[in-house]
Amino acid sequence: MLIGGGPGDAQLLTLEALHWIRRADALVVDRLAPRQVLQWAPPGVECIDAGKDPSGRRADQGWINETMIALAARGKLVVRVKGGDPLVFGRGAEEAAALRAAGIPYRIVPGITAAVAAAAAAEIPLTDRRCAASVALVTGREDPAREATRIDDAALAGMDTVVVYMGVGALPSITARLLAAGKPSATPAAIVERTGLPGERIVRGTLETIAGQAEREGVGAPALLIVGEVVALAPEVPWRRRLPLGGATVLVTRAATQASGLVGPLRELGAAVVEAPTLAIEPIDTCGALDAAIDAIGTYAWLAFTSANGVEAVFGRLAARGLDARILAPVRIAAVGSATAEALAGRSIRADLVASPHTGEALAAAMIAAGDVRGRRVLLARADRATAALPEALRAAGATVDDAAVYRTARPAALDEAAAEALREGRVDWITFTSRSTVENLLALADRAWLTGGVRLASIGPVTSAALAEAGLTPAVEADPHTIDGLVRAIAAAWGGGHGA
Ligand code: SAH
């Protein structure tokens, strides 16, 4: 399967590409293709970086072909993810030929080519009824093995819109060739750098000025040059920059399984989001304490959940045992915080009690207020290292408490590579922290200097802010209310004031 993805933004995949990623046994991902496609692949999928060979050197086409063929020969469904479209400056045809020669069946799924993605980002129409009836896609770097150039400069200069791929390294000679071939020096031109990636940038000028501007502003690959009257049709401020978080790159430190609740709203407001999971949520599946409690569920007065993770872990365990929500009918259900209540609602359970603020003490107080717990049994479904405040308060009120550890949070071995790169290169404007452990773990996984430069820190509430303070860091904003929604709104308010357009 040769599929196109990105460019830059993994969300630009087609539904067909997504369908095959979800079924993949192995992914072979190009350097400029978005690695985030991994999130949709089945757990345990084999992921091969086609940018590097096993010795760490830049992989050559032969090695990539052999790798794909070897995997396919072992009966694996191999999904080759190429940046943009596989057949536009993508060597997709060469890979397909190698597969044909090896007798391996394949399909080709088109993707959004960089010219189209960059045009949308910069709001440059590639064609226009009034001034552009033709578009040329050209490479700024022809095959060095070929002696004479294939590009006919005069014909190219006659095209209304010219889009140059792989050209940032040679802008002065590319623009000089177009000028020499008769393209007017005042022709509007733009460079779209890193489209769909953190640090996306658009530089506008004319055919005469653009190479100098790009050099002064330090434009680097990947970038595209667009030349033509259509460039002048783009508004001064393109659409994304008009959104509340337009131009902002936000790093999300939540566990991958929880991140979507934060990533979605940030993206909707125009932010580029970089995911850097600092927590991995692992259900404890050999949970004898939970199994025993489920078997004796009728003996409990309450079952209390302190997080959505706890809800998911318990229901995961019920499902694994062939049970469902009906087993919980005899017991009253308590939850801390609206997210926990929503996770229960997702399982068609309306919590009898939802405590706020988000603390164990508040939950204990609410349960005690809702009916005496003296002499009654209470089951807690929590993380393995949860604080003692909740069970202590319940015991002090005379309850018998069973504290079942149903999930644990682990720190990943390393920070996501793309996230580390974005932090290192200073491309991140905001880092979000949604719990004390996101602070502690990011500090353990990242270089402290990455957190203290121009980047602004956003905290979900006082407990998280205290963890930052202990590390000598000060949040630029603290959410109020202390919810994901509050966090997104706090960042948008602060960004709009400073960097908006
Ligand atoms: N098959 C790809 C092109 C690969 S050639 C496609 O259809 O888009 C690589 C060139 O594509 C880069 O040199 C650059 O010019 C362009 N490109 C790829 N990703 C880009 C991005 N995120 N932003 C701007 N240009 C990009």
XYZ file of C-alpha atoms and ligand atoms in Angstrom:
527
model
C 0.000 0.000 0.000
C 1.578 3.285 -1.034
C -0.278 6.083 0.666
C 0.100 9.833 0.791
C -0.012 11.625 4.146
C 0.386 15.207 5.274
C 2.260 17.224 4.217
C 3.081 18.335 7.728
C -0.317 17.916 9.269
C -1.318 14.275 9.778
C -5.016 15.224 9.713
C -4.800 15.786 5.970
C -4.904 12.034 5.317
C -7.684 10.695 3.143
C -10.262 8.333 4.626
C -8.886 5.609 2.365
C -5.373 6.123 3.771
C -6.770 6.019 7.312
C -8.587 2.782 6.539
C -5.317 1.069 5.592
C -3.294 2.585 8.454
C -5.833 1.126 10.874
C -5.220 -2.325 9.405
C -1.458 -2.110 8.963
C 0.959 -4.712 10.294
C 3.927 -2.541 9.393
C 4.358 1.140 8.561
C 7.281 2.406 6.530
C 7.265 6.159 7.081
C 9.164 8.776 5.079
C 11.151 11.595 6.612
C 8.673 14.281 5.496
C 5.572 12.181 6.186
C 3.804 12.815 9.474
C 4.806 10.230 12.081
C 1.586 11.022 13.942
C -0.168 8.545 11.654
C 1.133 5.974 14.154
C -1.644 6.973 16.548
C -4.192 5.334 14.253
C -2.229 2.154 13.656
C -3.016 -0.968 15.673
C -1.067 -1.278 18.930
C 2.187 -3.126 18.421
C 2.453 -2.215 14.724
C 5.976 -2.406 13.391
C 7.093 1.101 12.451
C 10.083 1.610 10.210
C 11.692 4.992 9.677
C 12.384 5.177 5.959
C 14.572 8.204 6.556
C 17.333 6.160 8.149
C 18.781 2.724 7.491
C 19.798 0.457 10.396
C 23.250 2.074 10.552
C 21.622 5.469 11.113
C 22.576 6.782 7.673
C 20.114 8.275 5.246
C 18.321 5.306 3.717
C 18.650 4.748 -0.015
C 15.790 3.712 -2.229
C 17.144 0.173 -2.628
C 17.083 -0.439 1.109
C 13.529 0.944 1.396
C 12.315 -1.285 -1.450
C 13.985 -4.367 0.021
C 12.535 -3.658 3.447
C 9.000 -3.355 2.062
C 9.359 -6.477 -0.022
C 10.785 -8.502 2.878
C 7.916 -7.473 5.156
C 5.293 -8.195 2.519
C 6.876 -11.566 1.807
C 6.305 -12.444 5.470
C 2.598 -11.883 4.872
C 2.443 -8.457 6.501
C 0.142 -5.697 5.368
C 2.731 -3.009 4.694
C 1.643 0.608 4.578
C 4.219 2.868 3.010
C 3.493 6.420 4.146
C 4.892 9.083 1.830
C 4.736 12.822 2.422
C 2.173 14.611 0.285
C 1.272 12.606 -2.795
C 3.257 9.431 -3.564
C 3.477 10.242 -7.276
C 4.435 13.924 -7.075
C 8.212 14.166 -6.642
C 7.778 11.121 -4.465
C 9.458 8.217 -6.265
C 6.219 6.302 -5.723
C 6.428 4.920 -9.256
C 9.881 3.460 -8.595
C 8.644 1.771 -5.437
C 5.600 0.409 -7.230
C 7.832 -0.979 -9.989
C 9.987 -2.753 -7.403
C 6.866 -4.281 -5.839
C 5.582 -5.414 -9.246
C 8.933 -6.992 -10.030
C 8.750 -8.890 -6.747
C 5.219 -10.043 -7.535
C 3.704 -8.166 -4.601
C 0.214 -6.740 -5.083
C -0.268 -3.120 -4.005
C -2.553 -0.122 -4.174
C -1.778 3.569 -4.431
C -3.727 6.027 -2.308
C -3.262 9.665 -3.342
C -2.413 12.370 -0.833
C -2.474 16.134 -0.663
C 0.599 17.410 -2.389
C 2.616 20.185 -0.736
C 1.648 22.760 -3.397
C -2.016 22.328 -2.552
C -1.486 22.295 1.221
C 0.782 25.358 1.108
C -1.629 27.235 -1.135
C -4.450 26.583 1.330
C -2.294 27.701 4.262
C -1.237 30.924 2.557
C -4.653 31.449 0.952
C -3.063 31.672 -2.480
C -5.374 30.328 -5.206
C -3.160 28.298 -7.552
C -5.498 29.145 -10.407
C -7.767 32.097 -10.883
C -10.352 32.865 -13.496
C -8.845 36.345 -14.032
C -5.106 35.774 -13.986
C -4.065 32.144 -13.850
C -5.177 29.406 -16.214
C -2.065 27.245 -15.858
C 0.081 25.895 -13.024
C 3.454 24.202 -13.221
C 4.900 22.034 -10.482
C 8.667 21.925 -10.831
C 11.575 20.652 -8.850
C 14.355 22.967 -7.782
C 16.695 20.035 -7.653
C 16.833 17.891 -10.723
C 18.426 14.477 -10.733
C 22.131 15.372 -10.580
C 22.966 12.295 -12.639
C 21.158 13.759 -15.633
C 23.379 15.976 -17.743
C 21.091 18.461 -19.391
C 18.206 20.094 -17.574
C 14.744 18.945 -18.573
C 13.165 22.174 -17.537
C 12.472 24.527 -20.420
C 12.909 27.920 -18.742
C 11.072 29.856 -21.429
C 8.073 27.535 -21.266
C 8.117 27.740 -17.482
C 8.253 31.530 -17.508
C 5.158 31.436 -19.687
C 3.138 29.548 -17.071
C 0.788 31.682 -14.996
C 1.627 30.032 -11.668
C 4.897 28.263 -10.935
C 5.357 26.156 -7.805
C 8.902 25.048 -7.035
C 9.484 22.029 -4.772
C 12.864 21.288 -3.164
C 14.096 24.729 -4.044
C 15.112 26.496 -0.811
C 18.770 25.615 -1.260
C 18.923 27.184 -4.701
C 16.501 30.130 -4.631
C 18.888 32.701 -6.172
C 19.565 30.548 -9.232
C 15.928 29.464 -9.596
C 14.621 33.021 -9.538
C 17.484 34.203 -11.789
C 16.548 31.584 -14.377
C 12.915 32.665 -14.383
C 13.920 36.329 -14.690
C 16.363 35.563 -17.504
C 13.606 33.662 -19.303
C 11.430 36.758 -19.284
C 9.235 36.459 -16.212
C 8.714 40.073 -15.040
C 10.706 40.994 -11.948
C 7.636 42.439 -10.225
C 5.750 39.109 -10.403
C 4.434 38.408 -6.900
C 6.156 35.494 -5.161
C 5.810 33.729 -1.825
C 7.594 31.073 0.149
C 5.573 28.776 2.363
C 7.843 27.154 4.916
C 6.950 24.127 7.068
C 3.294 24.108 6.107
C 1.170 22.240 8.651
C 4.157 21.943 10.987
C 5.122 23.918 14.083
C 6.716 27.163 12.960
C 4.807 27.414 9.657
C 5.832 30.664 7.985
C 4.835 32.590 4.882
C 7.201 35.115 3.297
C 5.892 37.328 0.501
C 7.725 39.472 -2.013
C 8.394 39.535 -5.744
C 10.365 37.322 -8.067
C 13.197 39.821 -7.730
C 13.186 40.146 -3.925
C 12.087 36.754 -2.637
C 15.448 34.952 -2.665
C 17.086 37.746 -0.636
C 14.162 37.884 1.794
C 14.306 34.133 2.323
C 17.989 34.325 3.089
C 17.612 37.241 5.507
C 14.763 35.524 7.318
C 16.554 32.201 7.496
C 13.952 30.167 5.599
C 14.795 26.470 5.646
C 13.427 23.221 4.231
C 10.806 22.022 3.794
C 9.468 24.986 1.872
C 7.845 25.791 -1.453
C 8.242 28.779 -3.736
C 5.071 30.026 -5.435
C 5.430 32.574 -8.234
C 2.567 34.258 -10.069
C -0.070 36.997 -10.002
C -2.204 34.724 -7.815
C 0.128 35.409 -4.881
C -1.213 38.990 -4.831
C -4.758 37.628 -4.359
C -3.930 36.238 -0.919
C -5.102 38.349 2.009
C -2.430 40.046 4.115
C -3.359 37.837 7.076
C -4.268 34.298 5.979
C -7.235 32.549 7.581
C -5.434 30.539 10.240
C -3.808 33.636 11.713
C -7.240 35.109 12.238
C -8.267 32.279 14.552
C -7.868 32.771 18.320
C -4.819 30.478 18.507
C -3.591 31.079 14.948
C 0.197 30.957 14.745
C 0.539 29.304 18.155
C 2.288 25.980 18.624
C 1.070 24.218 21.739
C 2.709 21.203 23.339
C 0.318 18.745 25.011
C 1.828 16.606 27.758
C -1.141 14.377 28.627
C -1.164 10.651 28.088
C -1.846 9.756 24.462
C -5.112 8.069 25.475
C -6.351 11.278 27.113
C -4.844 13.879 24.831
C -7.686 14.129 22.322
C -9.875 16.106 24.725
C -7.260 18.853 24.721
C -5.817 18.487 21.223
C -9.199 18.817 19.473
C -10.229 22.157 21.000
C -6.720 23.624 20.557
C -6.710 22.683 16.876
C -10.184 24.035 16.373
C -8.947 27.400 17.622
C -6.140 27.351 15.055
C -3.162 26.092 17.074
C -0.544 23.716 15.752
C -0.430 20.954 18.349
C 2.595 18.879 19.234
C 1.881 15.841 21.352
C 4.482 14.885 23.913
C 2.896 12.229 26.112
C 4.590 12.291 29.520
C 2.291 9.644 30.978
C 1.274 6.234 29.822
C -1.900 4.880 31.429
C -1.710 1.139 31.952
C -4.675 -0.769 33.296
C -3.615 -3.277 35.928
C -5.168 -6.375 34.454
C -4.155 -8.805 37.102
C -6.247 -6.863 39.585
C -7.248 -9.468 42.108
C -8.574 -6.849 44.499
C -10.939 -5.486 41.857
C -12.106 -8.942 40.794
C -12.833 -9.886 44.409
C -14.693 -6.615 44.930
C -16.741 -7.095 41.743
C -17.715 -10.578 42.942
C -18.916 -9.060 46.196
C -20.311 -5.845 44.725
C -23.562 -6.230 46.650
C -21.719 -5.758 49.949
C -20.634 -2.195 49.084
C -22.615 0.975 49.676
C -20.497 3.062 47.286
C -18.145 2.683 44.368
C -16.054 5.836 43.906
C -14.102 6.878 40.817
C -11.521 9.649 40.963
C -10.642 9.834 37.273
C -11.792 8.858 33.794
C -8.841 6.448 33.692
C -10.313 4.579 36.645
C -13.655 4.338 34.847
C -12.037 2.985 31.686
C -9.930 0.486 33.656
C -12.919 -0.903 35.583
C -15.078 -1.227 32.480
C -12.170 -2.766 30.608
C -11.888 -5.359 33.371
C -15.645 -6.004 33.364
C -15.552 -6.544 29.609
C -12.566 -8.870 29.922
C -14.606 -10.961 32.334
C -17.644 -11.004 30.075
C -19.575 -8.633 32.350
C -21.156 -5.227 31.795
C -22.542 -2.233 33.665
C -25.507 -4.176 35.080
C -23.237 -5.820 37.644
C -22.870 -2.390 39.299
C -26.624 -2.004 39.856
C -26.584 -2.615 43.644
C -24.044 0.076 44.433
C -24.184 3.880 44.493
C -21.603 5.534 42.286
C -19.580 8.605 43.179
C -17.210 10.580 40.946
C -14.748 13.398 41.350
C -14.908 16.051 38.641
C -16.927 16.476 35.494
C -14.508 14.503 33.272
C -14.957 11.430 35.464
C -18.735 11.870 35.398
C -18.593 12.168 31.598
C -16.588 8.957 31.303
C -19.301 7.248 33.369
C -21.997 8.808 31.216
C -20.168 7.349 28.206
C -20.863 3.967 29.819
C -24.504 4.920 30.344
C -24.032 5.404 34.071
C -25.283 8.528 35.763
C -23.146 9.130 38.869
C -25.242 9.425 42.039
C -22.852 12.086 43.192
C -20.287 14.290 41.440
C -17.896 16.073 43.775
C -16.177 19.327 43.000
C -13.498 20.653 43.495
C -11.255 17.952 42.228
C -9.950 16.588 45.542
C -10.345 13.427 47.594
C -11.466 15.473 50.595
C -14.309 17.011 48.595
C -15.419 13.559 47.459
C -15.334 12.131 50.997
C -17.270 15.120 52.331
C -19.897 14.799 49.603
C -20.320 11.057 50.183
C -20.655 11.565 53.920
C -23.165 14.364 53.351
C -25.161 12.167 50.954
C -25.743 9.491 53.609
C -23.870 8.181 56.608
C -21.023 5.883 55.624
C -20.478 4.615 59.173
C -20.278 0.829 59.208
C -20.692 0.717 55.427
C -18.226 -0.570 52.843
C -16.791 1.726 50.182
C -14.893 0.589 47.097
C -12.399 2.967 45.507
C -11.165 2.376 41.932
C -8.015 4.443 41.615
C -4.400 4.600 40.466
C -1.823 2.475 42.228
C -0.165 5.453 43.857
C -3.120 7.617 44.785
C -3.035 9.914 47.806
C -4.315 8.741 51.186
C -6.651 11.698 51.803
C -9.803 10.054 50.435
C -9.577 6.672 52.220
C -8.455 8.362 55.440
C -11.386 10.764 55.478
C -13.836 7.923 54.802
C -12.299 5.701 57.484
C -12.411 8.574 59.947
C -16.145 8.737 59.256
C -16.463 5.064 60.162
C -16.437 3.448 56.700
C -14.595 0.272 55.725
C -12.599 1.177 52.628
C -11.262 -1.138 49.924
C -8.806 0.769 47.771
C -8.464 -1.147 44.480
C -5.549 -0.101 42.270
C -7.017 -0.451 38.778
C -4.460 1.424 36.701
C -0.998 2.824 36.970
C 0.687 5.734 35.264
C 4.134 5.118 33.925
C 6.656 7.539 32.556
C 7.595 6.776 28.945
C 11.269 5.951 28.355
C 11.809 9.034 26.214
C 10.094 12.098 24.872
C 8.457 11.836 21.454
C 11.153 12.666 18.874
C 9.188 15.320 17.006
C 8.229 16.977 20.289
C 11.830 17.033 21.491
C 12.877 18.592 18.207
C 10.179 21.268 18.376
C 11.222 22.162 21.938
C 14.917 22.142 21.131
C 14.428 24.403 18.135
C 12.319 26.849 20.129
C 9.226 26.298 17.959
C 6.867 25.814 20.891
C 4.892 28.815 22.184
C 2.931 27.095 24.957
C 3.314 23.968 27.066
C 0.178 22.686 28.778
C 0.340 20.892 32.121
C -2.745 19.040 33.289
C -1.443 17.396 36.465
C 1.485 17.310 38.835
C 2.892 14.238 37.101
C 2.918 15.934 33.690
C 5.217 18.563 35.250
C 7.485 16.064 36.984
C 7.708 13.762 33.997
C 8.331 16.451 31.402
C 11.154 17.794 33.561
C 12.587 14.292 33.752
C 12.293 13.731 29.993
C 13.211 17.160 28.611
C 16.148 19.479 28.873
C 15.233 22.125 31.470
C 16.486 24.900 29.177
C 13.717 24.024 26.680
C 11.139 25.063 29.291
C 12.669 28.359 30.285
C 13.265 30.177 26.969
C 10.483 32.015 25.170
C 7.940 29.278 25.805
C 4.954 30.018 28.048
C 3.633 27.490 30.549
C -0.086 26.900 31.099
C -1.306 25.142 34.222
C -4.708 23.552 34.770
C -4.924 24.499 38.435
C -3.263 25.186 41.781
C -1.861 21.672 42.374
C -0.161 21.688 38.980
C 1.045 25.282 39.459
C 2.551 24.270 42.808
C 4.477 21.482 41.082
C 5.804 24.042 38.590
C 6.742 26.411 41.405
C 8.660 23.622 43.166
C 10.710 23.284 39.984
C 11.339 27.029 39.939
C 8.953 27.589 37.010
C 6.104 30.071 36.816
C 2.994 29.443 34.733
C 1.966 32.307 32.462
C -1.672 31.290 32.916
C -3.621 29.104 35.332
C -7.001 27.793 34.204
C -10.125 28.907 36.023
C -12.235 26.786 36.210
C -9.611 24.045 36.552
C -10.805 22.089 33.554
C -9.502 21.306 30.072
C -11.964 23.802 28.651
C -10.769 26.421 31.144
C -7.174 25.715 30.147
C -7.873 26.181 26.435
C -9.723 29.413 27.119
C -6.940 30.786 29.328
C -4.348 30.169 26.606
C -6.532 31.686 23.889
C -7.158 34.789 26.001
C -3.456 35.275 26.699
C -2.450 34.621 23.092
C -5.047 36.940 21.605
C -3.711 39.744 23.770
C -0.155 39.334 22.588
C 0.471 37.528 19.352
C -2.946 37.186 17.725
C -2.431 38.174 14.111
N 5.542 13.927 -2.518
C 5.645 15.205 -1.868
C 6.831 16.021 -2.317
C 8.139 15.450 -1.888
S 9.483 16.430 -2.427
C 4.356 15.994 -2.101
O 3.538 15.590 -2.921
O 4.180 17.016 -1.462
C 9.849 17.342 -0.990
C 9.497 18.804 -1.179
O 8.110 18.998 -0.935
C 10.193 19.705 -0.191
O 11.484 20.042 -0.616
C 9.277 20.904 -0.195
O 9.487 21.708 -1.308
C 7.913 20.252 -0.329
N 7.317 20.024 1.004
C 7.106 18.852 1.622
N 6.530 19.036 2.829
C 6.376 20.358 2.968
C 5.844 21.188 3.986
N 5.345 20.676 5.116
N 5.846 22.525 3.792
C 6.325 23.057 2.640
N 6.831 22.337 1.650
C 6.871 20.995 1.805
